PDB file of C-alpha atoms in Angstrom:
ATOM      1  CA  MET A   1     -11.875 -16.617  21.752  1.00  0.00           C
ATOM      2  CA  THR A   2     -14.485 -16.090  24.396  1.00  0.00           C
ATOM      3  CA  VAL A   3     -15.995 -19.713  25.383  1.00  0.00           C
ATOM      4  CA  THR A   4     -19.384 -19.796  26.662  1.00  0.00           C
ATOM      5  CA  ASN A   5     -21.320 -22.658  27.449  1.00  0.00           C
ATOM      6  CA  GLN A   6     -23.285 -22.731  24.084  1.00  0.00           C
ATOM      7  CA  VAL A   7     -20.031 -22.579  22.220  1.00  0.00           C
ATOM      8  CA  THR A   8     -18.332 -25.423  24.282  1.00  0.00           C
ATOM      9  CA  GLN A   9     -21.339 -27.686  23.416  1.00  0.00           C
ATOM     10  CA  THR A  10     -21.018 -26.490  19.566  1.00  0.00           C
ATOM     11  CA  ILE A  11     -17.460 -27.443  19.693  1.00  0.00           C
ATOM     12  CA  ARG A  12     -18.221 -30.902  21.053  1.00  0.00           C
ATOM     13  CA  HIS A  13     -20.951 -31.485  18.462  1.00  0.00           C
ATOM     14  CA  LEU A  14     -18.557 -30.488  15.831  1.00  0.00           C
ATOM     15  CA  ARG A  15     -15.728 -32.665  17.017  1.00  0.00           C
ATOM     16  CA  GLU A  16     -18.424 -35.642  16.946  1.00  0.00           C
ATOM     17  CA  GLU A  17     -19.542 -34.876  13.352  1.00  0.00           C
ATOM     18  CA  VAL A  18     -16.059 -34.020  11.916  1.00  0.00           C
ATOM     19  CA  CYS A  19     -14.934 -37.234  13.221  1.00  0.00           C
ATOM     20  CA  ARG A  20     -17.710 -39.113  11.848  1.00  0.00           C
ATOM     21  CA  LEU A  21     -17.610 -37.562   8.515  1.00  0.00           C
ATOM     22  CA  HIS A  22     -14.032 -38.773   8.175  1.00  0.00           C
ATOM     23  CA  GLY A  23     -15.576 -42.283   7.943  1.00  0.00           C
ATOM     24  CA  GLU A  24     -17.502 -41.027   5.016  1.00  0.00           C
ATOM     25  CA  LEU A  25     -14.166 -40.631   3.150  1.00  0.00           C
ATOM     26  CA  THR A  26     -13.049 -44.057   3.675  1.00  0.00           C
ATOM     27  CA  ARG A  27     -16.407 -45.400   2.831  1.00  0.00           C
ATOM     28  CA  TYR A  28     -16.349 -43.877  -0.359  1.00  0.00           C
ATOM     29  CA  GLN A  29     -12.848 -44.697  -1.111  1.00  0.00           C
ATOM     30  CA  LEU A  30     -11.905 -41.005  -1.455  1.00  0.00           C
ATOM     31  CA  VAL A  31      -8.691 -41.356   0.760  1.00  0.00           C
ATOM     32  CA  VAL A  32      -5.842 -43.655   1.472  1.00  0.00           C
ATOM     33  CA  TRP A  33      -3.495 -44.126   4.539  1.00  0.00           C
ATOM     34  CA  THR A  34      -3.729 -40.919   6.480  1.00  0.00           C
ATOM     35  CA  ALA A  35      -4.305 -38.573   3.681  1.00  0.00           C
ATOM     36  CA  GLY A  36      -7.209 -35.976   3.484  1.00  0.00           C
ATOM     37  CA  ASN A  37      -9.266 -34.411   5.862  1.00  0.00           C
ATOM     38  CA  VAL A  38     -12.549 -32.754   6.834  1.00  0.00           C
ATOM     39  CA  SER A  39     -13.149 -29.484   8.846  1.00  0.00           C
ATOM     40  CA  ALA A  40     -15.868 -27.330  10.052  1.00  0.00           C
ATOM     41  CA  ARG A  41     -16.238 -23.859  10.875  1.00  0.00           C
ATOM     42  CA  VAL A  42     -17.343 -23.152  14.597  1.00  0.00           C
ATOM     43  CA  PRO A  43     -20.509 -20.725  14.163  1.00  0.00           C
ATOM     44  CA  GLY A  44     -20.157 -17.470  15.938  1.00  0.00           C
ATOM     45  CA  VAL A  45     -16.447 -17.446  16.712  1.00  0.00           C
ATOM     46  CA  ASP A  46     -13.261 -17.313  14.634  1.00  0.00           C
ATOM     47  CA  ALA A  47     -12.564 -21.117  15.032  1.00  0.00           C
ATOM     48  CA  MET A  48     -12.672 -24.356  13.260  1.00  0.00           C
ATOM     49  CA  VAL A  49     -12.399 -28.036  13.965  1.00  0.00           C
ATOM     50  CA  ILE A  50     -10.118 -30.372  12.059  1.00  0.00           C
ATOM     51  CA  LYS A  51      -8.372 -33.639  11.789  1.00  0.00           C
ATOM     52  CA  PRO A  52      -4.919 -33.970  13.483  1.00  0.00           C
ATOM     53  CA  SER A  53      -2.171 -34.434  11.152  1.00  0.00           C
ATOM     54  CA  GLY A  54      -1.026 -38.027  10.253  1.00  0.00           C
ATOM     55  CA  VAL A  55      -3.421 -40.012  12.492  1.00  0.00           C
ATOM     56  CA  ALA A  56      -4.773 -43.114  10.925  1.00  0.00           C
ATOM     57  CA  TYR A  57      -8.607 -42.788  10.133  1.00  0.00           C
ATOM     58  CA  GLU A  58      -9.273 -45.727  12.423  1.00  0.00           C
ATOM     59  CA  ASP A  59      -7.697 -44.009  15.189  1.00  0.00           C
ATOM     60  CA  LEU A  60      -9.719 -40.762  14.896  1.00  0.00           C
ATOM     61  CA  THR A  61     -11.939 -39.802  17.829  1.00  0.00           C
ATOM     62  CA  PRO A  62     -13.963 -36.742  18.812  1.00  0.00           C
ATOM     63  CA  ASP A  63     -11.271 -36.000  21.489  1.00  0.00           C
ATOM     64  CA  ASN A  64      -8.453 -35.940  19.115  1.00  0.00           C
ATOM     65  CA  MET A  65      -9.990 -33.472  16.699  1.00  0.00           C
ATOM     66  CA  VAL A  66      -8.073 -30.216  16.818  1.00  0.00           C
ATOM     67  CA  VAL A  67      -9.599 -26.838  17.271  1.00  0.00           C
ATOM     68  CA  THR A  68      -7.860 -23.755  15.701  1.00  0.00           C
ATOM     69  CA  ASP A  69      -8.502 -20.125  15.267  1.00  0.00           C
ATOM     70  CA  LEU A  70      -8.990 -19.005  11.758  1.00  0.00           C
ATOM     71  CA  ASP A  71      -5.260 -18.132  11.596  1.00  0.00           C
ATOM     72  CA  GLY A  72      -4.487 -21.905  12.241  1.00  0.00           C
ATOM     73  CA  ARG A  73      -3.347 -21.425  15.825  1.00  0.00           C
ATOM     74  CA  VAL A  74      -4.235 -24.284  18.261  1.00  0.00           C
ATOM     75  CA  LEU A  75      -6.905 -23.485  20.826  1.00  0.00           C
ATOM     76  CA  GLU A  76      -7.672 -27.063  21.894  1.00  0.00           C
ATOM     77  CA  GLY A  77      -6.077 -30.315  21.383  1.00  0.00           C
ATOM     78  CA  ASP A  78      -2.902 -32.197  22.251  1.00  0.00           C
ATOM     79  CA  LEU A  79      -2.019 -33.183  18.513  1.00  0.00           C
ATOM     80  CA  ALA A  80      -0.833 -31.062  15.658  1.00  0.00           C
ATOM     81  CA  PRO A  81      -3.381 -30.045  13.247  1.00  0.00           C
ATOM     82  CA  SER A  82      -3.769 -31.101   9.640  1.00  0.00           C
ATOM     83  CA  SER A  83      -0.976 -29.616   7.310  1.00  0.00           C
ATOM     84  CA  ASP A  84      -3.868 -28.187   5.241  1.00  0.00           C
ATOM     85  CA  THR A  85      -4.918 -26.050   8.281  1.00  0.00           C
ATOM     86  CA  ALA A  86      -3.543 -22.772   7.015  1.00  0.00           C
ATOM     87  CA  ALA A  87      -5.177 -23.405   3.662  1.00  0.00           C
ATOM     88  CA  GLN A  88      -8.471 -24.302   5.100  1.00  0.00           C
ATOM     89  CA  ALA A  89      -8.289 -21.276   7.552  1.00  0.00           C
ATOM     90  CA  TYR A  90      -7.768 -18.973   4.807  1.00  0.00           C
ATOM     91  CA  VAL A  91     -10.985 -20.231   2.890  1.00  0.00           C
ATOM     92  CA  TYR A  92     -13.013 -19.619   6.239  1.00  0.00           C
ATOM     93  CA  ARG A  93     -11.711 -16.124   6.556  1.00  0.00           C
ATOM     94  CA  HIS A  94     -12.405 -15.053   2.895  1.00  0.00           C
ATOM     95  CA  LEU A  95     -15.544 -16.933   2.384  1.00  0.00           C
ATOM     96  CA  PRO A  96     -17.964 -16.239   5.023  1.00  0.00           C
ATOM     97  CA  HIS A  97     -20.729 -18.596   3.536  1.00  0.00           C
ATOM     98  CA  VAL A  98     -18.511 -21.515   3.825  1.00  0.00           C
ATOM     99  CA  GLY A  99     -19.087 -23.754   6.879  1.00  0.00           C
ATOM    100  CA  GLY A 100     -17.228 -26.927   5.743  1.00  0.00           C
ATOM    101  CA  VAL A 101     -14.033 -27.838   3.871  1.00  0.00           C
ATOM    102  CA  VAL A 102     -13.081 -31.135   2.748  1.00  0.00           C
ATOM    103  CA  HIS A 103      -9.777 -32.363   0.943  1.00  0.00           C
ATOM    104  CA  THR A 104      -9.160 -35.690  -0.618  1.00  0.00           C
ATOM    105  CA  HIS A 105      -6.821 -37.233  -3.314  1.00  0.00           C
ATOM    106  CA  SER A 106      -9.589 -39.384  -4.759  1.00  0.00           C
ATOM    107  CA  THR A 107      -8.411 -41.289  -7.802  1.00  0.00           C
ATOM    108  CA  TYR A 108     -10.340 -40.137 -10.707  1.00  0.00           C
ATOM    109  CA  ALA A 109     -10.765 -36.555  -9.773  1.00  0.00           C
ATOM    110  CA  THR A 110      -6.958 -36.266  -8.914  1.00  0.00           C
ATOM    111  CA  ALA A 111      -6.256 -37.716 -12.327  1.00  0.00           C
ATOM    112  CA  TRP A 112      -8.178 -34.740 -14.004  1.00  0.00           C
ATOM    113  CA  ALA A 113      -6.043 -32.372 -11.461  1.00  0.00           C
ATOM    114  CA  ALA A 114      -2.721 -34.109 -12.660  1.00  0.00           C
ATOM    115  CA  ARG A 115      -3.916 -33.210 -16.312  1.00  0.00           C
ATOM    116  CA  ALA A 116      -4.777 -29.577 -15.065  1.00  0.00           C
ATOM    117  CA  GLU A 117      -8.094 -30.107 -17.062  1.00  0.00           C
ATOM    118  CA  PRO A 118     -11.516 -29.105 -15.744  1.00  0.00           C
ATOM    119  CA  ILE A 119     -14.095 -31.744 -15.600  1.00  0.00           C
ATOM    120  CA  PRO A 120     -16.713 -30.670 -18.323  1.00  0.00           C
ATOM    121  CA  CYS A 121     -20.323 -30.537 -17.625  1.00  0.00           C
ATOM    122  CA  ALA A 122     -21.810 -33.501 -19.668  1.00  0.00           C
ATOM    123  CA  LEU A 123     -23.860 -34.926 -16.807  1.00  0.00           C
ATOM    124  CA  THR A 124     -27.261 -33.817 -15.575  1.00  0.00           C
ATOM    125  CA  MET A 125     -25.977 -34.876 -12.038  1.00  0.00           C
ATOM    126  CA  MET A 126     -22.951 -32.640 -12.583  1.00  0.00           C
ATOM    127  CA  ALA A 127     -25.187 -29.692 -13.713  1.00  0.00           C
ATOM    128  CA  ASP A 128     -27.355 -30.312 -10.573  1.00  0.00           C
ATOM    129  CA  GLU A 129     -24.398 -30.306  -8.043  1.00  0.00           C
ATOM    130  CA  PHE A 130     -21.786 -28.233  -9.672  1.00  0.00           C
ATOM    131  CA  GLY A 131     -23.773 -25.657 -11.815  1.00  0.00           C
ATOM    132  CA  GLY A 132     -21.178 -26.257 -14.584  1.00  0.00           C
ATOM    133  CA  GLU A 133     -17.703 -27.734 -15.028  1.00  0.00           C
ATOM    134  CA  ILE A 134     -15.503 -28.578 -12.095  1.00  0.00           C
ATOM    135  CA  PRO A 135     -12.484 -25.911 -12.392  1.00  0.00           C
ATOM    136  CA  VAL A 136      -8.782 -26.283 -11.916  1.00  0.00           C
ATOM    137  CA  GLY A 137      -6.864 -24.239  -9.403  1.00  0.00           C
ATOM    138  CA  PRO A 138      -3.376 -23.425  -9.494  1.00  0.00           C
ATOM    139  CA  PHE A 139      -0.304 -25.309  -8.301  1.00  0.00           C
ATOM    140  CA  ALA A 140       0.568 -24.269  -4.787  1.00  0.00           C
ATOM    141  CA  LEU A 141       2.637 -25.846  -2.245  1.00  0.00           C
ATOM    142  CA  ILE A 142       1.415 -27.273   0.784  1.00  0.00           C
ATOM    143  CA  GLY A 143       2.170 -25.571   4.413  1.00  0.00           C
ATOM    144  CA  ASP A 144       0.986 -22.123   4.262  1.00  0.00           C
ATOM    145  CA  ASP A 145      -2.098 -20.506   2.775  1.00  0.00           C
ATOM    146  CA  SER A 146      -1.146 -20.760  -0.816  1.00  0.00           C
ATOM    147  CA  ILE A 147      -3.555 -23.597  -1.336  1.00  0.00           C
ATOM    148  CA  GLY A 148      -6.373 -21.608   0.287  1.00  0.00           C
ATOM    149  CA  ARG A 149      -5.755 -18.623  -1.953  1.00  0.00           C
ATOM    150  CA  GLY A 150      -6.044 -20.708  -4.852  1.00  0.00           C
ATOM    151  CA  ILE A 151      -9.091 -22.332  -3.761  1.00  0.00           C
ATOM    152  CA  VAL A 152     -10.738 -18.813  -2.965  1.00  0.00           C
ATOM    153  CA  GLU A 153      -9.591 -17.458  -6.318  1.00  0.00           C
ATOM    154  CA  THR A 154     -11.071 -20.291  -8.300  1.00  0.00           C
ATOM    155  CA  LEU A 155     -14.357 -20.662  -6.565  1.00  0.00           C
ATOM    156  CA  ARG A 156     -15.284 -17.027  -6.260  1.00  0.00           C
ATOM    157  CA  GLY A 157     -16.048 -17.064  -9.715  1.00  0.00           C
ATOM    158  CA  SER A 158     -17.666 -20.468  -9.969  1.00  0.00           C
ATOM    159  CA  LEU A 159     -21.113 -22.034  -8.993  1.00  0.00           C
ATOM    160  CA  SER A 160     -19.000 -25.576  -8.130  1.00  0.00           C
ATOM    161  CA  PRO A 161     -18.569 -26.381  -4.464  1.00  0.00           C
ATOM    162  CA  ALA A 162     -15.275 -28.290  -5.683  1.00  0.00           C
ATOM    163  CA  VAL A 163     -11.960 -27.350  -7.091  1.00  0.00           C
ATOM    164  CA  LEU A 164      -9.376 -29.529  -8.577  1.00  0.00           C
ATOM    165  CA  MET A 165      -6.171 -28.059  -7.315  1.00  0.00           C
ATOM    166  CA  ARG A 166      -3.476 -28.601  -9.997  1.00  0.00           C
ATOM    167  CA  ASN A 167      -1.094 -31.717  -9.444  1.00  0.00           C
ATOM    168  CA  HIS A 168      -2.719 -32.182  -6.038  1.00  0.00           C
ATOM    169  CA  GLY A 169      -6.435 -32.999  -5.425  1.00  0.00           C
ATOM    170  CA  VAL A 170      -9.706 -31.992  -4.476  1.00  0.00           C
ATOM    171  CA  PHE A 171     -11.046 -29.387  -2.173  1.00  0.00           C
ATOM    172  CA  ALA A 172     -14.719 -28.987  -1.656  1.00  0.00           C
ATOM    173  CA  ILE A 173     -16.664 -26.503   0.305  1.00  0.00           C
ATOM    174  CA  GLY A 174     -20.178 -26.467   1.714  1.00  0.00           C
ATOM    175  CA  ALA A 175     -22.509 -24.779   3.932  1.00  0.00           C
ATOM    176  CA  ASP A 176     -21.468 -27.105   6.621  1.00  0.00           C
ATOM    177  CA  ALA A 177     -19.098 -30.138   6.707  1.00  0.00           C
ATOM    178  CA  ARG A 178     -21.596 -32.665   5.567  1.00  0.00           C
ATOM    179  CA  SER A 179     -22.483 -30.604   2.423  1.00  0.00           C
ATOM    180  CA  ALA A 180     -18.704 -30.338   1.640  1.00  0.00           C
ATOM    181  CA  VAL A 181     -18.450 -34.007   2.043  1.00  0.00           C
ATOM    182  CA  LYS A 182     -21.157 -34.545  -0.267  1.00  0.00           C
ATOM    183  CA  ALA A 183     -19.678 -32.330  -2.857  1.00  0.00           C
ATOM    184  CA  ALA A 184     -16.238 -34.394  -2.518  1.00  0.00           C
ATOM    185  CA  VAL A 185     -18.234 -37.673  -3.248  1.00  0.00           C
ATOM    186  CA  MET A 186     -20.027 -36.365  -6.171  1.00  0.00           C
ATOM    187  CA  CYS A 187     -16.956 -34.991  -7.463  1.00  0.00           C
ATOM    188  CA  GLU A 188     -15.239 -38.232  -7.606  1.00  0.00           C
ATOM    189  CA  ASP A 189     -18.259 -39.959  -9.065  1.00  0.00           C
ATOM    190  CA  VAL A 190     -18.573 -37.484 -11.954  1.00  0.00           C
ATOM    191  CA  ALA A 191     -14.702 -37.525 -12.681  1.00  0.00           C
ATOM    192  CA  ARG A 192     -14.949 -41.313 -13.022  1.00  0.00           C
ATOM    193  CA  THR A 193     -18.092 -41.228 -15.168  1.00  0.00           C
ATOM    194  CA  THR A 194     -16.679 -38.436 -17.321  1.00  0.00           C
ATOM    195  CA  HIS A 195     -13.186 -40.119 -17.661  1.00  0.00           C
ATOM    196  CA  ILE A 196     -15.199 -43.647 -18.941  1.00  0.00           C
ATOM    197  CA  ALA A 197     -17.081 -41.603 -21.431  1.00  0.00           C
ATOM    198  CA  ARG A 198     -13.920 -40.077 -22.662  1.00  0.00           C
ATOM    199  CA  GLN A 199     -12.541 -43.519 -23.407  1.00  0.00           C
ATOM    200  CA  LEU A 200     -15.801 -44.308 -25.399  1.00  0.00           C
ATOM    201  CA  GLY A 201     -15.618 -40.971 -27.476  1.00  0.00           C
ATOM    202  CA  THR A 202     -16.214 -37.333 -27.016  1.00  0.00           C
ATOM    203  CA  PRO A 203     -18.876 -36.673 -23.923  1.00  0.00           C
ATOM    204  CA  SER A 204     -21.781 -34.484 -25.285  1.00  0.00           C
ATOM    205  CA  ALA A 205     -21.566 -31.235 -23.104  1.00  0.00           C
ATOM    206  CA  LEU A 206     -24.930 -29.923 -21.684  1.00  0.00           C
ATOM    207  CA  THR A 207     -25.953 -26.522 -23.069  1.00  0.00           C
ATOM    208  CA  PRO A 208     -25.491 -23.486 -20.592  1.00  0.00           C
ATOM    209  CA  GLU A 209     -29.347 -23.028 -20.709  1.00  0.00           C
ATOM    210  CA  GLN A 210     -29.720 -26.707 -19.693  1.00  0.00           C
ATOM    211  CA  VAL A 211     -27.160 -26.422 -16.923  1.00  0.00           C
ATOM    212  CA  ALA A 212     -28.994 -23.469 -15.641  1.00  0.00           C
ATOM    213  CA  ARG A 213     -32.347 -25.038 -15.334  1.00  0.00           C
ATOM    214  CA  LEU A 214     -31.015 -28.179 -13.842  1.00  0.00           C
ATOM    215  CA  HIS A 215     -29.011 -26.388 -11.272  1.00  0.00           C
ATOM    216  CA  ASP A 216     -31.924 -24.118 -10.374  1.00  0.00           C
ATOM    217  CA  ARG A 217     -34.286 -27.186  -9.812  1.00  0.00           C
ATOM    218  CA  TYR A 218     -31.764 -29.363  -7.856  1.00  0.00           C
ATOM    219  CA  GLN A 219     -30.840 -26.459  -5.540  1.00  0.00           C
ATOM    220  CA  ASN A 220     -34.303 -24.949  -5.068  1.00  0.00           C
ATOM    221  CA  ALA A 221     -36.882 -27.695  -5.362  1.00  0.00           C
ATOM    222  CA  TYR A 222     -35.367 -31.092  -5.077  1.00  0.00           C
ATOM    223  CA  GLY A 223     -35.961 -33.008  -2.103  1.00  0.00           C
ATOM    224  CA  GLN A 224     -37.894 -32.541   1.074  1.00  0.00           C
TER     225      GLN A 224
END
């Protein structure tokens, strides 16, 4: 990797941002102990910034974030990177539009993953953010790029920025790390609401036409 002053500044900014965004995972109660992580692609170079493995959230600092290449090899940092590094590097290699990846074991969404059941689109907020159901990806073991392969295979055919990896948890993607965190937060929220609705009866699914209109409005007209 050729390091210029601009790349150095970008990496420094991403170290700070990725560190800060881990605070959002604890704020929204999406993780426990040292589980879960946030990563960000370094624009213009084949590199990413990711959480170190097994470090408590309260001990995370910009300086202990790890920089790796997109094959998972450490470029900067004194600590070992997350055990999800190979999986997330695979996502960055194969989905060029992705600038951030988040992994959580948030309670309600992971309960759906344990059932290997997609979350049906029965909420306008879900249509807005996910463009339909939140799909289930295949079971895969941690440690190599198998999880990454499952993420890519599942999300390539879906508008959803989140996938429930079977018997594991949530992986969310976005144009940047903040967008990926948002998707993870929203995934847990709709998973919880839909679960409660299922306790009361059968949720009323939105029609494909309703989903398409809601998704288009939210993605292209909502906000400032």
